[in-house]
Short mmCIF file of C-alpha atoms and ligand atoms in Angstrom, two decimals:
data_model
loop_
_atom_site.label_atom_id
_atom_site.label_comp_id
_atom_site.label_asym_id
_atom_site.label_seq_id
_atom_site.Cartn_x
_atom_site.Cartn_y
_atom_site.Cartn_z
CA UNK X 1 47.85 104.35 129.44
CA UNK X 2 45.50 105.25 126.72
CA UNK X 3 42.36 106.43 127.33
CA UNK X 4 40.23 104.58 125.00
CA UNK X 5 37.09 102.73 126.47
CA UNK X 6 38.54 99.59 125.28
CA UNK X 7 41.62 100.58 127.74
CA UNK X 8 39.57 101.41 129.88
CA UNK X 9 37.61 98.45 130.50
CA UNK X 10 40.60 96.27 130.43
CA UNK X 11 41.53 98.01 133.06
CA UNK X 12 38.96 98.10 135.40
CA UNK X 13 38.62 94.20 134.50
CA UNK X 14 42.23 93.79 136.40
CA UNK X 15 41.46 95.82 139.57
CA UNK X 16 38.30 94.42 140.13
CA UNK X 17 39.96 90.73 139.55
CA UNK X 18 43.13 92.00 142.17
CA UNK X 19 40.18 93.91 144.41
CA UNK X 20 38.42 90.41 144.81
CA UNK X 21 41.08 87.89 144.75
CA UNK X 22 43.47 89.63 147.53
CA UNK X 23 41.03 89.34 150.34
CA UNK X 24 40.65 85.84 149.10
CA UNK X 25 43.74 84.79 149.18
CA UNK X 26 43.94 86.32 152.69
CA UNK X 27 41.45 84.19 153.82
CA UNK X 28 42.83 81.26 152.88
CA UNK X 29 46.19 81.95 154.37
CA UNK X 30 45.24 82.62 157.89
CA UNK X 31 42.44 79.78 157.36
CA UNK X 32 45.58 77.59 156.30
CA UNK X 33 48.21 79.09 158.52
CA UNK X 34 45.73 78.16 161.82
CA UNK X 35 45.19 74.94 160.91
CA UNK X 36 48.59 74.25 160.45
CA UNK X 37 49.36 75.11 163.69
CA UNK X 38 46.67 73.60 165.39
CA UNK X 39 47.08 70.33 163.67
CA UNK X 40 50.29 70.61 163.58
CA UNK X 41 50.02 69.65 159.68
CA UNK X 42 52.86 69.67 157.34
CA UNK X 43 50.40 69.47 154.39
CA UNK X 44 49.05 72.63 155.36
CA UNK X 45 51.51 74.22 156.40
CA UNK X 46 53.01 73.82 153.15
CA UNK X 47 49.65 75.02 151.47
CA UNK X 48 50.13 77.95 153.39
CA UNK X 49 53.74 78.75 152.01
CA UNK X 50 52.88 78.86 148.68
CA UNK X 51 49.17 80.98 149.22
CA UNK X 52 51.41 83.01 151.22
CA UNK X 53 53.35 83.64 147.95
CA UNK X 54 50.79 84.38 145.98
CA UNK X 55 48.86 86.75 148.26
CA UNK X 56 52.50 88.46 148.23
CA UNK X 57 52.53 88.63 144.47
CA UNK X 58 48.75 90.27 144.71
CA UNK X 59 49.47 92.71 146.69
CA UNK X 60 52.51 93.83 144.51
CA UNK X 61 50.47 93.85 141.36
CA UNK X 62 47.73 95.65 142.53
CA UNK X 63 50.65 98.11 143.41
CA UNK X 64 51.37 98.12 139.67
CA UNK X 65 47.92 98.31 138.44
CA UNK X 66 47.39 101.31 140.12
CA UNK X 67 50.64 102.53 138.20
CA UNK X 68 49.00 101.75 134.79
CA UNK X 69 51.29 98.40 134.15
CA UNK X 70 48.30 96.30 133.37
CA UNK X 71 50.34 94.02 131.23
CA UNK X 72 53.12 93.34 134.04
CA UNK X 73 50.33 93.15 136.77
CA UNK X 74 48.39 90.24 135.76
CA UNK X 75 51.14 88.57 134.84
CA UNK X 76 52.81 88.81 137.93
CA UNK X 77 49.58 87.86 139.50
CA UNK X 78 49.10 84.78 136.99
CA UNK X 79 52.32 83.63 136.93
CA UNK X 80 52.02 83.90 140.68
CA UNK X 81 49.30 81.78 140.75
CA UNK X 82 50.90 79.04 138.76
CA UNK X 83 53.47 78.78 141.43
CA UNK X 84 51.38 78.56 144.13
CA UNK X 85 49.71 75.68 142.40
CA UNK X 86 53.15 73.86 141.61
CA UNK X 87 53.46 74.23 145.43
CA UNK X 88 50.61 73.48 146.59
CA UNK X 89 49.94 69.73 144.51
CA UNK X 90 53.29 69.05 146.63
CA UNK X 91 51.32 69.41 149.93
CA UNK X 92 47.78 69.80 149.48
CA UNK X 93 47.38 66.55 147.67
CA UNK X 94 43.50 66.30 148.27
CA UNK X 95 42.81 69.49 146.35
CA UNK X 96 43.58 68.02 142.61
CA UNK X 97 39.90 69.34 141.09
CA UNK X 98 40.62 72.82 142.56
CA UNK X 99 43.96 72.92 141.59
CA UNK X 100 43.79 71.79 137.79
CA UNK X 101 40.86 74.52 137.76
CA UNK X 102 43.51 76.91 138.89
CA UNK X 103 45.72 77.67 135.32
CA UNK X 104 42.88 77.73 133.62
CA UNK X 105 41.41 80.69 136.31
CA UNK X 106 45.06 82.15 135.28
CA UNK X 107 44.42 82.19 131.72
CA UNK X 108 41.29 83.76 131.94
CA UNK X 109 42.97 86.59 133.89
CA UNK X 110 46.01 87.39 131.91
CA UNK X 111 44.41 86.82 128.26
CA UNK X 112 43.47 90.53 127.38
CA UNK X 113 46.55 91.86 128.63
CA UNK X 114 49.76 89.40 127.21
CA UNK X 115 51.18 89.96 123.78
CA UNK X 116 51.41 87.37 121.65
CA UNK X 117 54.70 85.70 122.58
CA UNK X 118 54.08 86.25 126.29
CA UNK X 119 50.73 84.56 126.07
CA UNK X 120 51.90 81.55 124.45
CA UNK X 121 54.88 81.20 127.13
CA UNK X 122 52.19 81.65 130.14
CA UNK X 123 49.57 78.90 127.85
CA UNK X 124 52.40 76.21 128.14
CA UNK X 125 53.10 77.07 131.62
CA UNK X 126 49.77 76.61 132.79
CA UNK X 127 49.34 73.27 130.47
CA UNK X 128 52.93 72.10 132.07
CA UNK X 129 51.47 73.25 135.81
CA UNK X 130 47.93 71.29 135.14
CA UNK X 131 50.29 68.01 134.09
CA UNK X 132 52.22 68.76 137.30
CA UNK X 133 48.94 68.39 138.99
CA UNK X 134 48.31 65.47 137.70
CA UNK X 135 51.29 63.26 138.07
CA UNK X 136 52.21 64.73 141.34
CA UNK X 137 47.85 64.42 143.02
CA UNK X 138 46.70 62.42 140.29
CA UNK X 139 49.07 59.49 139.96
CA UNK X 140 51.56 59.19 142.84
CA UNK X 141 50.05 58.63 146.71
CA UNK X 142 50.42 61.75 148.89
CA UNK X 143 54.22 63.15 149.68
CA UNK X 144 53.31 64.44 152.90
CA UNK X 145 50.40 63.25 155.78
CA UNK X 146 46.61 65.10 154.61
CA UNK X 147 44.79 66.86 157.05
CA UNK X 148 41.65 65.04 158.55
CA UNK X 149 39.26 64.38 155.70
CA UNK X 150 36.20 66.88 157.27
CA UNK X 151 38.64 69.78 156.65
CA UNK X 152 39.70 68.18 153.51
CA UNK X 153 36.11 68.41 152.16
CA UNK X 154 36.18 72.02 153.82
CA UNK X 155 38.65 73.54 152.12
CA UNK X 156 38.40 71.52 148.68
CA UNK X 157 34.58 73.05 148.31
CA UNK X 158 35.87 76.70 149.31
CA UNK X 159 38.70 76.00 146.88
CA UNK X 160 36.07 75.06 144.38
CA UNK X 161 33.87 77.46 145.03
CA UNK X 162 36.56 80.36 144.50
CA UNK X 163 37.76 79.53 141.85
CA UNK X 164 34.63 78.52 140.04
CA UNK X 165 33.34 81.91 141.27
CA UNK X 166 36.46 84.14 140.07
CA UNK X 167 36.26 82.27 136.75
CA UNK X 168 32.90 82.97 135.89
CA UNK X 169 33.05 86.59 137.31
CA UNK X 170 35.97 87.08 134.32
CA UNK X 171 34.26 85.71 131.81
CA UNK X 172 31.17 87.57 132.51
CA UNK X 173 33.11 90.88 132.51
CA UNK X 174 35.43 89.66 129.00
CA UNK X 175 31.43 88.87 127.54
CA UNK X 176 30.31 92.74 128.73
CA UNK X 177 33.78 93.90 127.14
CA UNK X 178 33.08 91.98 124.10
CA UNK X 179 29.56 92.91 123.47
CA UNK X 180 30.66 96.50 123.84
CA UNK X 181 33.21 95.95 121.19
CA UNK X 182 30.86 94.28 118.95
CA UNK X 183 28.26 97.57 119.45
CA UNK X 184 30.82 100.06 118.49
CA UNK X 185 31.87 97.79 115.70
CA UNK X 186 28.38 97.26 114.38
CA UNK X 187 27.88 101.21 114.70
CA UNK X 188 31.29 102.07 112.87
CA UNK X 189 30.01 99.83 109.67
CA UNK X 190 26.30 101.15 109.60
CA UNK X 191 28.05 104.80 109.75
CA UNK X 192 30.56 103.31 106.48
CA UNK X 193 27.34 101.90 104.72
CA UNK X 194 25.40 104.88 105.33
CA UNK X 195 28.46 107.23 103.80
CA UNK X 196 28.96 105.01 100.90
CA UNK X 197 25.00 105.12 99.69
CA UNK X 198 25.71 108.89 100.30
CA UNK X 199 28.86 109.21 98.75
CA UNK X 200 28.03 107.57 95.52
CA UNK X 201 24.72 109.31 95.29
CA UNK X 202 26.66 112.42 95.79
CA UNK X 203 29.06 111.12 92.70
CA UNK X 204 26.58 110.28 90.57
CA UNK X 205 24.29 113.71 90.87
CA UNK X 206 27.42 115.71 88.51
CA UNK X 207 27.80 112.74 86.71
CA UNK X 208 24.30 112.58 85.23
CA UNK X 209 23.96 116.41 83.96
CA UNK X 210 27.95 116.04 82.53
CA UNK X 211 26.87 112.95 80.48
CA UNK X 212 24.36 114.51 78.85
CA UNK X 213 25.83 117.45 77.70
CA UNK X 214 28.36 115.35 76.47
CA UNK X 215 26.26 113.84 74.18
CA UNK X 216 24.05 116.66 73.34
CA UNK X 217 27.70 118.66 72.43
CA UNK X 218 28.65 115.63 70.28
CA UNK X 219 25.16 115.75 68.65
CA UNK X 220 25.79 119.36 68.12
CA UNK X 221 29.21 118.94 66.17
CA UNK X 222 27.97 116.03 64.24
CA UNK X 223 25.08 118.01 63.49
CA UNK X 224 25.40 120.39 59.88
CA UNK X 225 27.65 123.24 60.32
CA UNK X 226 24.54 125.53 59.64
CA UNK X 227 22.56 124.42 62.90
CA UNK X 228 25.78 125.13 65.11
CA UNK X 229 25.30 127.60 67.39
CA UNK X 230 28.73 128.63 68.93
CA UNK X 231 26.60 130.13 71.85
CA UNK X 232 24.70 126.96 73.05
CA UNK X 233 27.84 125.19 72.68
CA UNK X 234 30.14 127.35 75.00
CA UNK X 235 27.14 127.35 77.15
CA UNK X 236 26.84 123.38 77.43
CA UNK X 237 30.88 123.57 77.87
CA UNK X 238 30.22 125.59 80.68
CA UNK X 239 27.88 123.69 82.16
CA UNK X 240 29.94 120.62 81.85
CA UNK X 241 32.87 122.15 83.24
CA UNK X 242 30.68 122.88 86.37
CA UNK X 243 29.89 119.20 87.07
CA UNK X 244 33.94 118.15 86.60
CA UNK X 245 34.77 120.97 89.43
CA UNK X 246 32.08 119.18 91.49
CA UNK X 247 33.52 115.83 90.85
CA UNK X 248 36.91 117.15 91.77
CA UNK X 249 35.99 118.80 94.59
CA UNK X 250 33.94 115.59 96.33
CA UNK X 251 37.25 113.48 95.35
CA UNK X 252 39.58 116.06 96.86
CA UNK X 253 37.97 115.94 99.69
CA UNK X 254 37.81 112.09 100.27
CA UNK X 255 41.29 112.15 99.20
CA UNK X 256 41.54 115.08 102.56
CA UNK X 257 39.62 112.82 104.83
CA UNK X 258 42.05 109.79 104.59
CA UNK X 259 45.16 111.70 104.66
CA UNK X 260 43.90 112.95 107.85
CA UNK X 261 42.98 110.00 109.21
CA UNK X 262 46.24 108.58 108.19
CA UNK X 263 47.90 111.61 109.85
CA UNK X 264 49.13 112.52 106.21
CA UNK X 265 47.60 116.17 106.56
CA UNK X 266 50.79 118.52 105.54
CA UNK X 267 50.94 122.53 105.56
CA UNK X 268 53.25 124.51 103.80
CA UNK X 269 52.92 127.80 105.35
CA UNK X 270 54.04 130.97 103.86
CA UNK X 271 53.81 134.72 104.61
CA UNK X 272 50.24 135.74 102.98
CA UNK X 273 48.23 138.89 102.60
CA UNK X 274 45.11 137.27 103.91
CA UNK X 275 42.46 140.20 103.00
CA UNK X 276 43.72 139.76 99.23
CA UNK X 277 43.27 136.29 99.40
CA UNK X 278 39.62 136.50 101.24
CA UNK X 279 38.61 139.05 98.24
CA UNK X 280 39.89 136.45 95.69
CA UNK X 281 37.91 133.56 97.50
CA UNK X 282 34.98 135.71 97.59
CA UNK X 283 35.25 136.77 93.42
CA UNK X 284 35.77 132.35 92.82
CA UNK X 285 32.04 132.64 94.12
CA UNK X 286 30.72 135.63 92.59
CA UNK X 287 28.22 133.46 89.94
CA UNK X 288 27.20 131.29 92.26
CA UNK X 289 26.18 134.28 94.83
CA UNK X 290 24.38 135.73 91.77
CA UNK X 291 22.75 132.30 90.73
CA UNK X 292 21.32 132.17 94.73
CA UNK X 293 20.67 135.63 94.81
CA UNK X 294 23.13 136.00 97.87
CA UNK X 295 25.20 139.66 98.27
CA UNK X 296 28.32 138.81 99.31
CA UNK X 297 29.94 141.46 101.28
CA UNK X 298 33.34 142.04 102.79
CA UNK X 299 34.53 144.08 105.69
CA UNK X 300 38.15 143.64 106.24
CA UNK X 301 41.28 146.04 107.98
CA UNK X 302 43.74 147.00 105.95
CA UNK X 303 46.23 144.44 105.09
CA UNK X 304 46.80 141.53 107.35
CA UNK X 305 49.83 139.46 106.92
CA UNK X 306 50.03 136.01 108.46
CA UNK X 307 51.83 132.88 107.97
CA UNK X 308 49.25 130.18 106.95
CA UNK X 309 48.71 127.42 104.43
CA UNK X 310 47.71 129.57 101.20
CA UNK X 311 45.77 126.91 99.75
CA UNK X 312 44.73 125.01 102.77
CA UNK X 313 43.32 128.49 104.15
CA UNK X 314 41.52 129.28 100.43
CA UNK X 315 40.01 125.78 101.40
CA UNK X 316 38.97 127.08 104.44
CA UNK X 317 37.57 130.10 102.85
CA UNK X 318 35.68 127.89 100.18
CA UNK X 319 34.15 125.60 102.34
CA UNK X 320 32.29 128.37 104.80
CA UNK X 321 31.48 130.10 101.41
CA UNK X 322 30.20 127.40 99.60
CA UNK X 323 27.77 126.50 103.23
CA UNK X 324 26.47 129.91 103.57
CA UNK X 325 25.69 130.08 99.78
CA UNK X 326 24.16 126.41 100.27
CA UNK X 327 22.04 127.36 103.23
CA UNK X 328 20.94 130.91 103.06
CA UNK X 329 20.38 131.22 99.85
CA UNK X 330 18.46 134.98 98.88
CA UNK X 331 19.84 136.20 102.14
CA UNK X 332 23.34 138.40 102.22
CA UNK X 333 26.62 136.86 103.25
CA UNK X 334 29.31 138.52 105.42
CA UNK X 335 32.48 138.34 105.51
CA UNK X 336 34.75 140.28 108.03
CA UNK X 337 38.48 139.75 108.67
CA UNK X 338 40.10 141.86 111.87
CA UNK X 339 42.72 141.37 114.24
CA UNK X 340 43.28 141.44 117.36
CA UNK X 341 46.11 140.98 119.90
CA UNK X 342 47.80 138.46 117.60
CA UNK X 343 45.45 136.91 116.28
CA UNK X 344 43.58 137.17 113.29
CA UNK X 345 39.64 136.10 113.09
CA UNK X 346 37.59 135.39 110.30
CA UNK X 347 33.37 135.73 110.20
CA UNK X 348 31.71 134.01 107.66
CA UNK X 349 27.79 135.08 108.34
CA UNK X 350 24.34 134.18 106.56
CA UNK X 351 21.21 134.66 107.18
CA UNK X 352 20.19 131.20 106.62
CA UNK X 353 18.66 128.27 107.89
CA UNK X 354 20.68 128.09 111.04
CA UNK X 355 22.05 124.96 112.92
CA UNK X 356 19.87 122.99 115.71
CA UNK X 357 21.71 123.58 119.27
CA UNK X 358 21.96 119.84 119.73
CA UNK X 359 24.19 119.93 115.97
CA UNK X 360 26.22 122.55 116.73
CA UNK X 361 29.35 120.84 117.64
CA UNK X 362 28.76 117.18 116.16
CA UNK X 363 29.05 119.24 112.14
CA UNK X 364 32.57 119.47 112.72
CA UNK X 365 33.04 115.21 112.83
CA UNK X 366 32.84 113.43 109.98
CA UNK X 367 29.89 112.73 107.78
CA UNK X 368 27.92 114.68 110.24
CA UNK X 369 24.73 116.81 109.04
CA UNK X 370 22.61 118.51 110.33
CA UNK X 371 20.27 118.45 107.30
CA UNK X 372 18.20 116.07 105.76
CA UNK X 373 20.06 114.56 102.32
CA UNK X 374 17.05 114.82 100.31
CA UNK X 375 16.79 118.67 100.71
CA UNK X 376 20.58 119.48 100.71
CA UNK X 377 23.47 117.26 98.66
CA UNK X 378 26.66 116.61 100.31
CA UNK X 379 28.96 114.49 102.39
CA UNK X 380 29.07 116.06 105.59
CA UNK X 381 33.23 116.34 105.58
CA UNK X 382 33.70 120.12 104.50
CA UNK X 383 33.98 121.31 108.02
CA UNK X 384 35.88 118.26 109.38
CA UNK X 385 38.27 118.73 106.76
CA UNK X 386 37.79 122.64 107.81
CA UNK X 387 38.31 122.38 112.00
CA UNK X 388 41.12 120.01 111.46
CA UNK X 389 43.52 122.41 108.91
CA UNK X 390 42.87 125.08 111.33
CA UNK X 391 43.95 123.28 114.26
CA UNK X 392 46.47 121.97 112.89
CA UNK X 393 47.89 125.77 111.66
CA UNK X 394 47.30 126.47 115.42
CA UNK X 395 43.64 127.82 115.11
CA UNK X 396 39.91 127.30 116.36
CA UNK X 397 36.93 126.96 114.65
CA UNK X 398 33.44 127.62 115.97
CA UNK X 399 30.04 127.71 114.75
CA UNK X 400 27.12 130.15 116.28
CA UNK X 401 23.45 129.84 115.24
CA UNK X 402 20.06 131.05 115.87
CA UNK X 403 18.01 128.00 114.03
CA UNK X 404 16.26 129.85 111.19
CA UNK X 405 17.88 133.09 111.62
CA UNK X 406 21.25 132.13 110.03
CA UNK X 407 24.92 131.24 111.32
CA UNK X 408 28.09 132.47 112.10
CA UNK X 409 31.62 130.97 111.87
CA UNK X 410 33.98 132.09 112.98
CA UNK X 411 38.20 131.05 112.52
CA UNK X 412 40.81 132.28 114.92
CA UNK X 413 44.31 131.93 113.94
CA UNK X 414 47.90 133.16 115.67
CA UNK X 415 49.18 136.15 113.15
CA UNK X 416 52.43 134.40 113.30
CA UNK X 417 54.31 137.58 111.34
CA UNK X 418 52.83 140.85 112.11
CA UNK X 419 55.92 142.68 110.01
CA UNK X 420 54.95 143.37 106.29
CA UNK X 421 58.22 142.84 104.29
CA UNK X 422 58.73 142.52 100.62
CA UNK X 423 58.97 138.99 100.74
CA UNK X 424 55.19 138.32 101.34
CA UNK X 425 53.35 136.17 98.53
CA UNK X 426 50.51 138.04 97.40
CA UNK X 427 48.11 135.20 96.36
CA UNK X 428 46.65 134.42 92.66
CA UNK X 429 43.42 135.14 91.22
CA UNK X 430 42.51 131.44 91.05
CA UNK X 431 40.41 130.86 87.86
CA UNK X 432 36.96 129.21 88.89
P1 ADP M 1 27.95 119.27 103.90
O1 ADP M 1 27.57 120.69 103.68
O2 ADP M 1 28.55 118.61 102.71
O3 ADP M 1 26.84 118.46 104.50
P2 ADP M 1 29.78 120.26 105.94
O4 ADP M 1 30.77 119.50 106.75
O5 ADP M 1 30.25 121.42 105.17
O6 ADP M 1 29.11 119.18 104.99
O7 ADP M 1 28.63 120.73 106.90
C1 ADP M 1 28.11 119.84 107.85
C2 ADP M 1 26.69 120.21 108.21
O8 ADP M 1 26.69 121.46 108.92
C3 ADP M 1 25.80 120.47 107.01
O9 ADP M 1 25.23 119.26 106.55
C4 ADP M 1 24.75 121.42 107.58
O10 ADP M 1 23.77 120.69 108.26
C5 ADP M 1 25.54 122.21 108.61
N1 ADP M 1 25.97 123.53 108.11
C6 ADP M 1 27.20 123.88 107.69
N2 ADP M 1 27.26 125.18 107.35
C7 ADP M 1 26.03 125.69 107.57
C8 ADP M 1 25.43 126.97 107.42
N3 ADP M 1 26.12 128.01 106.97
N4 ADP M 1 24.12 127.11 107.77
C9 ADP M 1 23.42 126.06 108.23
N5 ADP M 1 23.92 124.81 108.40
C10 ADP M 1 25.21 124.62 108.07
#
C-alpha cells in the first residue's frame, strides 16, 4: 500500500462501503432467515441462501481490506454480490427493481479499484446478471411460491431503499475523491504556469545584456581600426561571457531538476581532498565577493579526505556560495569545514537577510522562495537540486536563520575514507 492521499482515500472509500454494507446484509439475513421459517417459504428461504453468501463474502473482504488488498476485496465483495443476485431472481421473484439496481450498486463499488481487464470482465458480468434478472423476474412467471404480498412490499422498499442508499453514499464519496483530485491538479498547473513566467523571465534577463554587447562588439570591429580599443573590447567579452555562464547555469539546472524527478540523478564518487576543493570553490567566486563587497573567509582542519561526488559536491559548494553572496551582500561570508566522529560538516554563513521561520524548510522543494522575484532573480531549484545530491551521497542539509541577521547552512556527510593514500584526486582549479 502506498501512502499517497489518492491511496488513501480509495481506501477508506472500501471500508466504509464493507463497514456499512455488512450489518446490512446481516439484517436482511436473519430478517429473511425468520420469515422463512415462519412461513415456511421456499422463496425466502432461498433469498436467504444466497444473502447468506454474500454476507459470507463481506466478512472475508473486510478481512482483506484490513490487509491492504483493496483490489481483491471489492472484488470479492462485488463479484459476491452478483451471485447473490443470480440467486436471488431464482427465488425472490418480486424483487426485480431492487435486483437490476444491484450490478449497477456493484460497479459503483469495484470501479476505482479493478484494472483494466478485470473491470471489463466484472462490466459484462453485471450486464449478463441484470439480463438474468430480467428473463428469469421479468419475463417468465415465478419458479417458486412468493411470500404474502404485505411482506413483498416490505422487503422490496428496504431492498430499494439500501441499495438506493449505498449507491448514492459511493458516488458522493467517488465526487469528494474527485474534486480532491481536480484541486491538487488545478494547484500542480498554476505552480507549472507560475515557474514558466519565472523561468523564461529568468532566461531572458542574460539574454538581453549578451545581445547587446554582441552588437556593440560587432560595431566595434566594423568600426576603423583607429577607434578600436582592445580594452573595451576584452571588457565587453567579459561581460558577455558572464551572461553565457548564467544561461548555462539556469539550463543545467533544469536539466538537474528532471533527471531527478526522473530518478536519473547519478554520482560518481571518488576519494577527494575536500578543504582543497572548498578553497577552489571559494577562489571561482572571488570577483563576485569583490563586486558585492562580501569577505569571504575560510576556516577549515587540515586535510579532510572523503569519498563524494567531486563535481556534484563543487555544486553544492556553488549553490550556498552563490545564496549567501545573493543575500548578504556587504556582509562577510564564512565558510568552515571540520569533522567529527565520521562525519564531515560544512557551514556556509552570511550575515544577510535571513529566512522567515515559516520558509525555513519549504526552500529546499522546488521552485520555492522565500523572496519576492522582483527584488531577487532566480528559480527557486538551487537548494532542491542541493538537499537532494546530498541525500542521495548519504548526507543532510539544513538551513538556520535569524530573519535579518543572516543564515547558516549547514551539510553533513559520512567521511566514507578517513585513510589518506596516494590515490586521492586532488581536485582542479576550475576556470570561472
Ligand atoms: P533561488 O536563490 O534561485 O531562489 P534557491 O533554491 O537557491 O533558489 O533558494 C531558495 C530560496 O531560499 C531563495 O529564494 C531565498 O528565499 C532562500 N535563501 C536561500 N539561501 C539564502 C540565504 N543565504 N539567505 C537568505 N535566504 C536564502
Amino acid at each position: 500500500m502506498t501512502d499517497s492521499p489518492e491511496e488513501a482515500l480509495k481506501q477508506l472509500r472500501l471500508r466504509q462501503f464493507l463497514q456499512l454494507m455488512l450489518p446490512i446484509a446481516v439484517g436482511f439475513l436473519l430478517i429473511y432467515i425468520a420469515f422463512a421459517i415462519v412461513l415456511r417459504s421456499t422463496a425466502l428461504m432461498g433469498g436467504s441462501v444466497a444473502v447468506g453468501i454474500y454476507t459470507v463474502a463481506l466478512a472475508r473482504a473486510r478481512v482483506l481490506a484490513q490487509q491492504g488488498y483493496g483490489e481483491r476485496a471489492a472484488l470479492l465483495s462485488g463479484y459476491a454480490l452478483l451471485v447473490m443476485v443470480v440467486i436471488g431472481a431464482c427465488f425472490v421473484h418480486f424483487l426485480l427493481a431492487g435486483l437490476l439496481m444491484m450490478p449497477i450498486a456493484g460497479v459503483a463499488l469495484v470501479l476505482p479499484y479493478a484494472e483494466r481487464p478485470g473491470l471489463r470482465r466484472y462490466m459484462i458480468a453485471a450486464f449478463g446478471t441484470d439480463l438474468w434478472v430480467m428473463v428469469v423476474d421479468g419475463l417468465l412467471p415465478p419458479l417458486v411460491e412468493q411470500p404474502p404480498e404485505g411482506l413483498q412490499r416490505v422487503v422490496f422498499a428496504l431492498v430499494v431503499v439500501a441499495c438506493v442508499g449505498l449507491t448514492l453514499r459511493m458516488l458522493w464519496v467517488d465526487a469528494l475523491r474527485l474534486r480532491e483530485s481536480l484541486t491538487r491538479a488545478e494547484k500542480a498547473v498554476a505552480t507549472r504556469d507560475e515557474f514558466l513566467s519565472v523561468a523564461s523571465h529568468e532566461l531572458k534577463t542574460p539574454l538581453t545584456p549578451l545581445s547587446l554587447k554582441l552588437q556593440t562588439l560587432q560595431r566595434e570591429l566594423l568600426a576603423p581600426a583607429s577607434v578600436l580599443s582592445p580594452e573595451r573590447t576584452l571588457r565587453n567579452l567579459e561581460i558577455a561571457r558572464r551572461q553565457v555562464k548564467k544561461l548555462v547555469e539556469l539550463v543545467d539546472d533544469l536539466l538537474d531538476v528532471s533527471r531527478i524527478g526522473a530518478g536519473r540523478l547519478e554520482l560518481h564518487p571518488a576519494r577527494v581532498e575536500l578543504t582543497e576543493l572548498v578553497r577552489n570553490a571559494m577562489s571561482r567566486f572571488e570577483a563576485e565577493a569583490l563586486r558585492v563587497g562580501s569577505p569571504l573567509e575560510l576556516e577549515a582542519a587540515s586535510p579532510v579526505v572523503s569519498r563524494v561526488d567531486p563535481s556534484r559536491f563543487e555544486q553544492v559548494l556553488d549553490n550556498l556560495l552563490s545564496n549567501a553572496l545573493k543575500y548578504g551582500p556587504g556582509k562577510p561570508v564564512r565558510v568552515r569545514l571540520e569533522t567529527q566522529d565520521s562525519r564531515l560538516r560544512l557551514t556556509v554563513r552570511d550575515e544577510g537577510i535571513g529566512i522567515p521561520t515559516e520558509a525555513i524548510e519549504r526552500i529546499f522543494d522546488r521552485f520555492e522562495r522565500a523572496v519576492s522575484g522582483r527584488h531577487y532573480g532566480g528559480l527557486g531549484l538551487g537548494l532542491y537540486i542541493t538537499r537532494r545530491i546530498v541525500e542521495a551521497s548519504g548526507g543532510t542539509v539544513v538551513a538556520a536563520s535569524t530573519p535579518g541577521q543572516g543564515a547558516t547552512f549547514t551539510v553533513e556527510l559520512p567521511l566514507g575514507a578517513e585513510d589518506r593514500s596516494e590515490d586521492v584526486s586532488t581536485p582542479r582549479v576550475s576556470a570561472s
